[in-house]
Coordinates of C-alpha atoms in Angstrom, one line a residue:
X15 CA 102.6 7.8 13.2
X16 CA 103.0 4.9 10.7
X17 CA 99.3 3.9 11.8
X18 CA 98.0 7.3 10.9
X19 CA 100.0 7.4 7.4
X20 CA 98.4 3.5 6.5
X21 CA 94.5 4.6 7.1
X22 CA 95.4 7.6 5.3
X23 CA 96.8 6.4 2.7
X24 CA 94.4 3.3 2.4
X25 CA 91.6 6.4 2.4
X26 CA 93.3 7.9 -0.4
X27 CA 93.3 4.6 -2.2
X28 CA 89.8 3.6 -1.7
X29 CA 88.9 7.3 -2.9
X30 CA 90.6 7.0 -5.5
X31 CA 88.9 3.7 -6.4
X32 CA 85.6 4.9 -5.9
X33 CA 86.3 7.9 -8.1
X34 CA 87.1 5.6 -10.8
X35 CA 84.1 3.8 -10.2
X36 CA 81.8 6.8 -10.3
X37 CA 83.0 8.1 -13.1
X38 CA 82.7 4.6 -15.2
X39 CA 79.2 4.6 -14.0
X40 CA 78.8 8.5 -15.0
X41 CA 80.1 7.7 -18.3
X42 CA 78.0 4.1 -19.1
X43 CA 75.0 6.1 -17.9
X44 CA 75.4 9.3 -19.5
X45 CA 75.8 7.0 -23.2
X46 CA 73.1 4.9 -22.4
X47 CA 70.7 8.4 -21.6
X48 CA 72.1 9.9 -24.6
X49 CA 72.1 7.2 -27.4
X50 CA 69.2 5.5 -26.7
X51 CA 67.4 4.4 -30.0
X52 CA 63.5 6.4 -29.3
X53 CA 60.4 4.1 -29.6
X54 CA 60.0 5.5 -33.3
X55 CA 63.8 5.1 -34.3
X56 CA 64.5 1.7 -36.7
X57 CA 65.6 -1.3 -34.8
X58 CA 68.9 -3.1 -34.8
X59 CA 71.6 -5.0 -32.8
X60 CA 72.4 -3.7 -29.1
X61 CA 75.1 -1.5 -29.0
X62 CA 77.9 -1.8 -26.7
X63 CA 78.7 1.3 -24.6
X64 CA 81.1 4.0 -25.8
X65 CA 82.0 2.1 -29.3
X66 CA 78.2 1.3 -30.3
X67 CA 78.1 -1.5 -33.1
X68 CA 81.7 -0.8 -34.7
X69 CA 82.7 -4.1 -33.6
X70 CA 79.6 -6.0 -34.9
X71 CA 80.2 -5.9 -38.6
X72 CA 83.5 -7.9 -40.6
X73 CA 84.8 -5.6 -42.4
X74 CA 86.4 -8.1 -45.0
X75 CA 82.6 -8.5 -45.7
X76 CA 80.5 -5.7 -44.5
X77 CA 77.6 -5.6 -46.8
X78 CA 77.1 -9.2 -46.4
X79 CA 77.3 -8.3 -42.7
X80 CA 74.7 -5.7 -43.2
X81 CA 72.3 -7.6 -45.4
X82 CA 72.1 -10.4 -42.8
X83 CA 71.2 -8.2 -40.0
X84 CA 68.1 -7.2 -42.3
X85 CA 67.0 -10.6 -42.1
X86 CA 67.1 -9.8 -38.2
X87 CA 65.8 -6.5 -38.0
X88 CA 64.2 -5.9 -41.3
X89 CA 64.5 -4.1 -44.8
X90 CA 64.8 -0.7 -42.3
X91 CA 67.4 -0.7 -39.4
X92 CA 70.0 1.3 -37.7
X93 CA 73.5 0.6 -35.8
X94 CA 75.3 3.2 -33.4
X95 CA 79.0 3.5 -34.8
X96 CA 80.5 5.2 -32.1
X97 CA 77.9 7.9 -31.0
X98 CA 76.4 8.4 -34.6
X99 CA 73.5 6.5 -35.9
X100 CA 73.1 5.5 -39.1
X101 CA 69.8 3.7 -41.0
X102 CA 70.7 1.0 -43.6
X103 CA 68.1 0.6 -45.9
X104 CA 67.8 -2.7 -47.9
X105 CA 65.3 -4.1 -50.9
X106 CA 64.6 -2.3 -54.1
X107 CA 60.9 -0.8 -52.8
X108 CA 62.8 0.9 -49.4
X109 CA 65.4 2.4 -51.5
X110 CA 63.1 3.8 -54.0
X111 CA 61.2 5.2 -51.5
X112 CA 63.8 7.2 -49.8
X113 CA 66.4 7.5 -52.8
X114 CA 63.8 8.7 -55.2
X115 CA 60.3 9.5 -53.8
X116 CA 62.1 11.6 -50.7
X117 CA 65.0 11.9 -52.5
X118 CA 65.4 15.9 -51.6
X119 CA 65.3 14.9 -47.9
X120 CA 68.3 12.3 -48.2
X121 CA 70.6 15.0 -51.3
X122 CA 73.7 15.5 -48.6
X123 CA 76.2 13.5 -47.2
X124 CA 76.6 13.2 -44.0
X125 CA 79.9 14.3 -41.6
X126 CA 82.9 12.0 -41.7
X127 CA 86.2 12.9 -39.9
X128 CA 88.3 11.1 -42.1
X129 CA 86.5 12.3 -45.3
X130 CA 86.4 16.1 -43.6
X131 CA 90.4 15.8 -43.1
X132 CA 90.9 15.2 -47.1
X133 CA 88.0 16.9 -48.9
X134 CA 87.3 19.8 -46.3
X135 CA 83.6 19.4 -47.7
X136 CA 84.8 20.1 -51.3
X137 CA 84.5 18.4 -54.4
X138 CA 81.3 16.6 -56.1
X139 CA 81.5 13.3 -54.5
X140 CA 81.2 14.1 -50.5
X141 CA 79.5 18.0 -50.7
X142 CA 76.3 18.7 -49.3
X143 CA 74.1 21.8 -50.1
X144 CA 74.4 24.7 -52.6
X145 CA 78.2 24.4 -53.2
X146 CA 77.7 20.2 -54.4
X147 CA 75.0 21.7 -56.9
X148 CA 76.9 24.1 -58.3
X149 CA 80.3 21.8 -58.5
X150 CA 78.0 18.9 -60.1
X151 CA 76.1 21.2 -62.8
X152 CA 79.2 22.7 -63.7
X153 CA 81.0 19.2 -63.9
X154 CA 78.1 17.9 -66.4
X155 CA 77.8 21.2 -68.5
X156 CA 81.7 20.8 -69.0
X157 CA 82.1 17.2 -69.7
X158 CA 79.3 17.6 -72.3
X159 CA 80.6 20.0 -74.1
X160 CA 84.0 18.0 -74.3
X161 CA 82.0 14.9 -75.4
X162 CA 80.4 13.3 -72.5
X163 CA 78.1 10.9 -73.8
X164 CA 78.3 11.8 -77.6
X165 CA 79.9 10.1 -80.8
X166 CA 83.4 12.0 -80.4
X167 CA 84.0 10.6 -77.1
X168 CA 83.8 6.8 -78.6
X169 CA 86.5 7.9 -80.8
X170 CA 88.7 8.4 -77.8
X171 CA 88.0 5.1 -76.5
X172 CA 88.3 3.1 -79.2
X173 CA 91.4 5.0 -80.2
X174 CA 92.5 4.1 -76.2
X175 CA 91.6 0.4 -76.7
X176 CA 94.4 0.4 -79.8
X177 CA 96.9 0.8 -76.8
X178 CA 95.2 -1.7 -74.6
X179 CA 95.0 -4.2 -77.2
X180 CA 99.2 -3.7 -78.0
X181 CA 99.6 -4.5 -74.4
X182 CA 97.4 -7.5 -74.4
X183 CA 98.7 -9.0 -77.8
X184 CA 102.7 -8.4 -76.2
X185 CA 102.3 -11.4 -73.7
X186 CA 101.1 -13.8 -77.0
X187 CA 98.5 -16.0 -75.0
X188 CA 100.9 -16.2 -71.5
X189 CA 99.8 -15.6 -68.1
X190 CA 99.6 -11.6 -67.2
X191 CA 97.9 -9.5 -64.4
X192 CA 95.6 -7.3 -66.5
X193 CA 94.6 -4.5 -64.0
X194 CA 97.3 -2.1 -64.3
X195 CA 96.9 -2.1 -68.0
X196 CA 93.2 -2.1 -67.6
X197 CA 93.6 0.6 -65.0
X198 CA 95.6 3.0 -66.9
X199 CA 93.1 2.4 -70.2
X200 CA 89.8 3.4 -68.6
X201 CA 91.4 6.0 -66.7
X202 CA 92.8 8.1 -70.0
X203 CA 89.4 8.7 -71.1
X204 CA 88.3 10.6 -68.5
X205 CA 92.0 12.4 -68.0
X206 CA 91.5 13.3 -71.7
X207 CA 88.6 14.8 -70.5
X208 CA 89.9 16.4 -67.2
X209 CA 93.5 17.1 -67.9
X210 CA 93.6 16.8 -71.8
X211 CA 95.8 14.3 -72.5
X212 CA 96.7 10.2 -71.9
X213 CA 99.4 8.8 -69.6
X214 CA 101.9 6.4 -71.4
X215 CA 101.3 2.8 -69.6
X216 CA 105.1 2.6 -69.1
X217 CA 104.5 6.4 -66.9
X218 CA 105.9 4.9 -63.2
X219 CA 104.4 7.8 -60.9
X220 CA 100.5 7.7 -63.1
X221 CA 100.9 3.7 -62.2
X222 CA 101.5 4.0 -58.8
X223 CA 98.3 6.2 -58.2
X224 CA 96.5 3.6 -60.3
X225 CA 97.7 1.0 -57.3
X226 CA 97.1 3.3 -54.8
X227 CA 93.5 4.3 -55.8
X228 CA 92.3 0.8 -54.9
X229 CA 94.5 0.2 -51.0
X230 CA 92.7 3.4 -50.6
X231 CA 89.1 2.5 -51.3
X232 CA 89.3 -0.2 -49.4
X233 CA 90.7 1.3 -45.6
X234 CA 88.4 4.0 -46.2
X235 CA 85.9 2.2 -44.8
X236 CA 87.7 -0.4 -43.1
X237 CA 87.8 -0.7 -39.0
X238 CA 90.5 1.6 -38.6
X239 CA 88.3 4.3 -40.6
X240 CA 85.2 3.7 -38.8
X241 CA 87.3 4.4 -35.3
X242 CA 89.0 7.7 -36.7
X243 CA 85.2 8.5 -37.4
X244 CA 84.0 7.7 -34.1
X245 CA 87.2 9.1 -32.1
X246 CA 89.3 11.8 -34.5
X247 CA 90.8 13.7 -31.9
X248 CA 92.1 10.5 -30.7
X249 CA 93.0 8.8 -34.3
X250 CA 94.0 11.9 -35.4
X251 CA 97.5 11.7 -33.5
X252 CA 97.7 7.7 -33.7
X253 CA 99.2 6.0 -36.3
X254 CA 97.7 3.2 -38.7
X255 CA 96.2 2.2 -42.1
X256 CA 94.2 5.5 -41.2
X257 CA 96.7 8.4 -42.1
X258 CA 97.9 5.7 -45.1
X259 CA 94.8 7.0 -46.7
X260 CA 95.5 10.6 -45.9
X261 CA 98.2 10.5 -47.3
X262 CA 97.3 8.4 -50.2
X263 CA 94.8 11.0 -51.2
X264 CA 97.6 14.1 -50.4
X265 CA 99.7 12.5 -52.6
X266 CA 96.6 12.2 -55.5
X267 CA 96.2 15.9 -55.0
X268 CA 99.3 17.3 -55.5
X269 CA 100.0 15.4 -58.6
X270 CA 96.7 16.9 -59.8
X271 CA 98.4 20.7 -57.9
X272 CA 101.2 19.3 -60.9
X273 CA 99.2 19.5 -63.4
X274 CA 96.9 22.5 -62.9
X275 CA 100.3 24.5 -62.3
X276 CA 101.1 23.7 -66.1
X277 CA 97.7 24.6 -66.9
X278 CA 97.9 27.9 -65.6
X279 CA 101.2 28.5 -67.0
X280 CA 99.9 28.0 -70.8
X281 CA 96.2 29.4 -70.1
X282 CA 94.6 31.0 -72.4
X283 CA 90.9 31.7 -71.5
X284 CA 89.5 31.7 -75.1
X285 CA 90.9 28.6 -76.1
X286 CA 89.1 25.7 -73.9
X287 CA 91.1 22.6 -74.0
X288 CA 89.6 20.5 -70.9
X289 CA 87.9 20.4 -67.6
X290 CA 90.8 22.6 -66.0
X291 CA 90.9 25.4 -68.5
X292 CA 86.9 25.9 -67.9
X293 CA 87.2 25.7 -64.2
X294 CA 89.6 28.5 -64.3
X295 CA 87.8 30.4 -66.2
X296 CA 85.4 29.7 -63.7
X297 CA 86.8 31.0 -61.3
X298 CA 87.9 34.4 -62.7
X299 CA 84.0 34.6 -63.7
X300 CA 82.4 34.1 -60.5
X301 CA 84.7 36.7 -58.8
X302 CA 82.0 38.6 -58.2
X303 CA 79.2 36.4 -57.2
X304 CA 79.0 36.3 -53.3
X305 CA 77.7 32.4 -52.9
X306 CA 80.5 31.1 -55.2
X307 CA 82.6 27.8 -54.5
X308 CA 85.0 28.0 -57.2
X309 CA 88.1 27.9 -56.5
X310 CA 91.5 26.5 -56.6
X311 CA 91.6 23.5 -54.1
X312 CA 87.9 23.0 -54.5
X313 CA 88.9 22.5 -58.1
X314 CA 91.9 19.8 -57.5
X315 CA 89.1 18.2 -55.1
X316 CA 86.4 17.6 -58.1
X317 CA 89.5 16.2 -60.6
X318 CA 90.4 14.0 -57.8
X319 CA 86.7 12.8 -57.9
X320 CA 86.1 13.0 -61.1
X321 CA 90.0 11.5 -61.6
X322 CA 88.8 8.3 -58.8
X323 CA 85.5 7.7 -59.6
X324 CA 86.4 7.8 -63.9
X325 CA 89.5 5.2 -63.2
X326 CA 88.3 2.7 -60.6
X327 CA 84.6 1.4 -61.2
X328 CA 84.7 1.1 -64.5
X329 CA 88.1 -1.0 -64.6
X330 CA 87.3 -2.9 -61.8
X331 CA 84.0 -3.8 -63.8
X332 CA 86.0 -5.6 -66.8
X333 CA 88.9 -7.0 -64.6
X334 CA 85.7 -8.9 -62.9
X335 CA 84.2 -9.3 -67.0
X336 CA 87.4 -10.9 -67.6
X337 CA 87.2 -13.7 -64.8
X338 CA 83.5 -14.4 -65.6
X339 CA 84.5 -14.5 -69.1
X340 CA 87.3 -17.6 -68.0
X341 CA 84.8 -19.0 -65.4
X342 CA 81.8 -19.7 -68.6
X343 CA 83.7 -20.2 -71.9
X344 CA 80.0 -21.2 -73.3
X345 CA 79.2 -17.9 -72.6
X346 CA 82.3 -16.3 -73.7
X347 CA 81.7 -18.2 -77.2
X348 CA 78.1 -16.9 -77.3
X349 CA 79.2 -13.2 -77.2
X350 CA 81.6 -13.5 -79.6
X351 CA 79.5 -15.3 -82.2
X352 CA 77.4 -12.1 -81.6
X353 CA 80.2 -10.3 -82.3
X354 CA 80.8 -11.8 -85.4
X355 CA 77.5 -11.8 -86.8
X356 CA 76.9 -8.3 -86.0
X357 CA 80.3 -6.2 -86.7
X358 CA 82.7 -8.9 -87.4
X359 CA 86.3 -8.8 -87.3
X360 CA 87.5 -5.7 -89.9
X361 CA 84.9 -2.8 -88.2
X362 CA 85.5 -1.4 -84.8
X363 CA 82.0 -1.5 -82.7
X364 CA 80.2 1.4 -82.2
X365 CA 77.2 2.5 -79.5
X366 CA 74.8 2.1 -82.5
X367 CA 75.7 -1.9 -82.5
X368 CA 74.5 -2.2 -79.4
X369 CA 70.7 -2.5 -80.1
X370 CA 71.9 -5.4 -82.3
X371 CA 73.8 -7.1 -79.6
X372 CA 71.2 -7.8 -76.7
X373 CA 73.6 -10.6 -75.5
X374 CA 76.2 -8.8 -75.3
X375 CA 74.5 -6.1 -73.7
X376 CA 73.2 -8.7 -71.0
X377 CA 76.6 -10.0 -69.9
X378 CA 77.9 -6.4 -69.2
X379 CA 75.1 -5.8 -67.4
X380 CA 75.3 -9.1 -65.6
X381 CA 79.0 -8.5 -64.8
X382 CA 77.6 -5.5 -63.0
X383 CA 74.8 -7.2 -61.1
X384 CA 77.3 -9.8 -60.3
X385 CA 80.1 -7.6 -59.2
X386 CA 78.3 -5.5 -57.0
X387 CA 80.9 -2.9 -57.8
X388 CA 79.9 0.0 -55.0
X389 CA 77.9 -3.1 -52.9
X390 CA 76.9 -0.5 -50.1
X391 CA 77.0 3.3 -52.6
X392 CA 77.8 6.0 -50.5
X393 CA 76.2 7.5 -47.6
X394 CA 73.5 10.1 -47.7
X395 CA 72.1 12.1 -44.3
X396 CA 68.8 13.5 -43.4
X397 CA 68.2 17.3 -44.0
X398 CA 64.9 16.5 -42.5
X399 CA 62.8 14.0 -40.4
X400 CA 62.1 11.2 -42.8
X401 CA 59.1 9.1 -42.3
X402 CA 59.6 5.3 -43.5
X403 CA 57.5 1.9 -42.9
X404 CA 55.8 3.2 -39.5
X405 CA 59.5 4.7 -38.6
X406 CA 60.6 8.3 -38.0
X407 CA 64.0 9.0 -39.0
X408 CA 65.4 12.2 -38.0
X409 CA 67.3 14.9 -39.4
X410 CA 71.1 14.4 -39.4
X411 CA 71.1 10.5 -39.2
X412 CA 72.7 9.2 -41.8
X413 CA 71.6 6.8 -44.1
X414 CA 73.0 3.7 -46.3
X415 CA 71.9 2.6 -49.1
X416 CA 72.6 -1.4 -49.4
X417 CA 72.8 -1.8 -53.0
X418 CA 73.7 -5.2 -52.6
X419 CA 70.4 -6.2 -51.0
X420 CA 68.8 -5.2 -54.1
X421 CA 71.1 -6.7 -56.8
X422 CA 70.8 -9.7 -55.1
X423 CA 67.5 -10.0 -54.0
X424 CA 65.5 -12.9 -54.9
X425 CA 62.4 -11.6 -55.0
X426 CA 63.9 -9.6 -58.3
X427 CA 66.0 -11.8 -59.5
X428 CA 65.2 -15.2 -60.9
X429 CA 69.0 -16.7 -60.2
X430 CA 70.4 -14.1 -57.9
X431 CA 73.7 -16.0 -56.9
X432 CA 74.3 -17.3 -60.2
X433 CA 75.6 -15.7 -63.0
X434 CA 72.8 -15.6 -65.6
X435 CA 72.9 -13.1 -68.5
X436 CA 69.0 -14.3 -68.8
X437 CA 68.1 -11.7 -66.2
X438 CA 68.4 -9.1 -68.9
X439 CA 66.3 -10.8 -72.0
X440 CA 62.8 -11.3 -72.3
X441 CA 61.6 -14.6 -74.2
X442 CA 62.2 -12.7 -77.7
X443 CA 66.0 -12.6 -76.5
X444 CA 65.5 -9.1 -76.3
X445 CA 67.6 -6.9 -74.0
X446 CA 65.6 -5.8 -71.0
X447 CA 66.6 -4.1 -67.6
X448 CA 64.9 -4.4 -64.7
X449 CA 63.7 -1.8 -62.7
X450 CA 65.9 -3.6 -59.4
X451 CA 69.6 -2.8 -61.9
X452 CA 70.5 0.0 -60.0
X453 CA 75.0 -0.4 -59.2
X454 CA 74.6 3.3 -60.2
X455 CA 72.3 4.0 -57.3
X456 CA 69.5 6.1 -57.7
X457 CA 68.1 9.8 -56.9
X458 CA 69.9 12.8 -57.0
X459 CA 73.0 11.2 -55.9
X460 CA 73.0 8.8 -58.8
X461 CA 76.5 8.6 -60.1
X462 CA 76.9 11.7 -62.4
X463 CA 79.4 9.2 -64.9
X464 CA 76.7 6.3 -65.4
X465 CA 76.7 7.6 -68.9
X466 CA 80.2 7.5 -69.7
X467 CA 80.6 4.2 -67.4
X468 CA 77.9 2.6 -70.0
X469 CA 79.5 3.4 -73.0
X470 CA 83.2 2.5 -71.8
X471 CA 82.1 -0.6 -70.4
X472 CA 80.3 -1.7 -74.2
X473 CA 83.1 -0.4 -76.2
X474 CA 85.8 -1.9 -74.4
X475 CA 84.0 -5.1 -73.5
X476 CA 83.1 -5.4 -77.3
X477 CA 86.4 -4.6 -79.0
X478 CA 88.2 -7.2 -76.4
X479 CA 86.0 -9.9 -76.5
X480 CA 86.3 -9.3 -80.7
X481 CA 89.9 -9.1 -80.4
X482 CA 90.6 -11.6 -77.5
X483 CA 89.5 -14.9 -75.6
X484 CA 90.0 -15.1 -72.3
X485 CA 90.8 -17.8 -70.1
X486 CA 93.0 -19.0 -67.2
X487 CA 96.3 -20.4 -66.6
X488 CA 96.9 -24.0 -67.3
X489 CA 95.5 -25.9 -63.9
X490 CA 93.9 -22.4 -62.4
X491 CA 90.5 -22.1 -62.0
X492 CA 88.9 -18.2 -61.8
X493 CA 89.0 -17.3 -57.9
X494 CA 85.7 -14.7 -57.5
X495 CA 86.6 -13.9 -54.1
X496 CA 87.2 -10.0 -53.5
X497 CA 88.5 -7.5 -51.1
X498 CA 86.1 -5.2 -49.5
X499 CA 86.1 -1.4 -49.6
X500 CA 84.3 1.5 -51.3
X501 CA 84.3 -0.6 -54.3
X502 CA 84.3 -4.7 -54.6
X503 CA 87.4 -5.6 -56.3
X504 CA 88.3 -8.8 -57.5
X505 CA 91.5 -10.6 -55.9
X506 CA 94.9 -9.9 -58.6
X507 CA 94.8 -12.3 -60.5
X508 CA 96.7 -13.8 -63.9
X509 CA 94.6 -14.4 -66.8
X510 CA 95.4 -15.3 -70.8
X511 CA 94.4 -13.2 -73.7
X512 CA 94.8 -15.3 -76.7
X513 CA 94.4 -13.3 -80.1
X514 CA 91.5 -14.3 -82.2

């Protein structure tokens, strides 16, 4: 009997073992048959089974990870993270091409667990289709008529950069971390805009979002968020720097729920003080209409947008202006003799002095070239087969813009590693852009605030360099390493702000 019981049960094992191994061949075979790349499809690395190329890139670096693999595979490839496949595109002429020339074929964005879990396809930034173009003309028609990109709006900031200044000028000449002040500044303009009034800097719970918005940015597209991607019903229930972003950007909206709940409370639909009051009139107006998308949580989702995307580039653009600023002193002078000669040291500037300050003008610009500040923009999908350089892409692949291989690009630049305001002056010293200066991206999906980023940037640049000169601790030199995420942010740092 004991005989009988061992074959058995060595049967049972060795089925057992064989059903293991079927089913490990069924699976390896299945995702080889079902993510192969087609003879047409854009090259790039072999993917591993199951997990594709999620492990291939360092995500400390990834668009240096991705613009070496062009020198691999070329200006057009693709990687398999998880079972999607995405296309990165690199060099100014390929993202032209499909940004601009095809742009209608690349306007949506393409599915992302993570970002379908927070924006439930709401919003301006990740939308696709008919309810992103009605959110984003709504979202310019109402900025502009509160000032977006016209005289009263410098007014604002200039009137912002009187507190920024008092903050500065409080730690006479010593050693301070500017971003939180920096931060809070640039992100009062565009909650004057939104919500219709400043945050004090001193205001604890507006200063933790401010720290927040950056951990945020950057495990959004870390590992952890390219897994939750590939596997959400998995990630979903797992913990990890994963739901620390959920809940991040939970947190974001009900302190924006906070504020509309005051709106509401003293509404009065003829008297229009900000973004909110319109968008509830909004939505009272388009009642009616049967394709509308206005309503109340796809409202807090475009302030949380509009609330992110107004705080973070913008101040993460002069936190990197200010190390540059340490890092070339010779510069730093150069601008401020500008400065001097143009406005002096009695008048605040205005956009009108920037004609007359093409220097000035260049080393904002070359900040931006420099800091790469969305290094790989956002992605886009397909909405149709795309043909490219011999390739077919088809629909619902989606698609990544490198920025980074074009800002850097030697063929376009003449110093591309280098920080040289030169790239923006002809031999007159004139202020010139190149056709390759593109950190706003390009197409329909070019960032909807370039023109308030512009402005902010010069005004704020201009009054502190004519108020301040920067430079580092005694025995520090500028560090102009970053940490990687949505945006390139510099490492926190200290910095001096002597009064001129």
């Amino acid at each position: 009997m004991d005989s009988i019981f061992s074959v058995f049960g060595s049967y049972v094992d060795w089925d057992v073992k064989s059903l293991l191994l079927f089913t490990a061949v069924f699976i390896l075979t299945a995702d080889f048959i079902k993510n192969r790349r087609p003879d047409s499809f854009p090259p790039g690395p072999r993917a591993f089974p199951i997990v594709g190329n999620i492990f291939t890139l360092d995500y400390n670096r990834t668009h240096e990870s991705v613009t070496q693999l062009a020198g691999i595979y070329g200006d057009v490839y693709s990687l398999r993270m998880g079972q999607t496949w995405i296309v990165v595109l690199n060099g100014f002429e390929v993202l032209k091409e499909v940004l601009v020339n095809q742009g209608d074929s690349v306007a949506d964005r393409p599915y992302q667990a993570l970002i379908q879990d927070i924006s439930h396809e709401q919003g301006l930034v990740f939308s696709s289709g008919n309810g992103w173009k009605q959110q984003r003309r709504f979202a310019l028609t109402t900025l502009k008529y509160f000032g977006f990109g016209k005289k009263s709006l410098e007014l604002v900031i200039l009137e912002e950069f009187t507190y920024c200044a008092k903050d500065f000028r409080s730690y006479k000449g010593k050693p301070f971390n500017p971003h939180l002040i920096i931060s809070n500044a640039v992100s009062n303009i565009i909650c004057s805009l939104v919500f219709g009034h400043r945050f004090d800097y001193s205001d604890e719970k507006f200063m933790k979002l401010m720290k927040w918005f950056g951990e945020a940015l950057e495990k959004q597209v870390s590992i952890w968020a390219q897994l939750y991607n590939a596997f959400p019903l998995l990630m979903r229930r797992l913990p990890g720097p994963h739901q620390t972003v959920k809940h991040i950007w939970n947190n974001t909206k009900d302190f924006i729920r906070a504020e509309v709940k005051e709106h509401k409370q003293n509404w009065d639909p003829s008297d229009r003080r900000d973004y909110i009051d319109c968008y509830l009139n909004e939505i009272q107006m388009s009642k009616e209409q049967a394709d509308h998308t206005f309503d109340e949580e796809n409202m807090v989702m475009c302030v949380l947008d509009l609330f992110v995307a107004g705080s973070e580039t913008t101040s993460t653009t002069l936190r990197w202006a200010f190390l540059y600023m340490a890092k070339y002193p010779e510069i730093q002078e150069k601008v401020q003799a500008e400065i001097d000669r143009v406005i002096g040291q009695s008048r605040e500037p205005s956009m009108e002095d920037r004609a007359n300050l093409p220097y000035t003008d260049a080393v904002i610009h070359e900040v931006q070239r420099m800091g790469n500040i969305v290094p790989l923009s956002l992605p886009h999908v397909t909405n149709r087969d795309v043909q490219l350089g011999g390739y077919t892409i088809p629909k619902g692949v989606a698609i990544i813009p490198n920025l980074t291989s074009v800002l850097y690009d030697k063929n376009e630049w003449e110093t591309p590693d280098t920080f040289n305001p030169g790239h923006f002056l002809n031999e007159e010293g004139k202020f010139v852009k190149p056709a390759a200066f593109i950190p706003f991206s390009a197409g329909k999906r070019q960032c909807p605030g370039e023109n308030l980023a512009k402005m902010e940037l010069f005004l704020f640049f201009t009054s502190l360099l004519q108020h301040f000169t920067f430079s580092m601790p005694a025995g520090v030199k500028p560090v102009m390493d970053y940490h990687f995420g949505i945006t390139l942010t510099p490492l926190q740092y200290e910095i001096c702000a002597t009064s001129r």
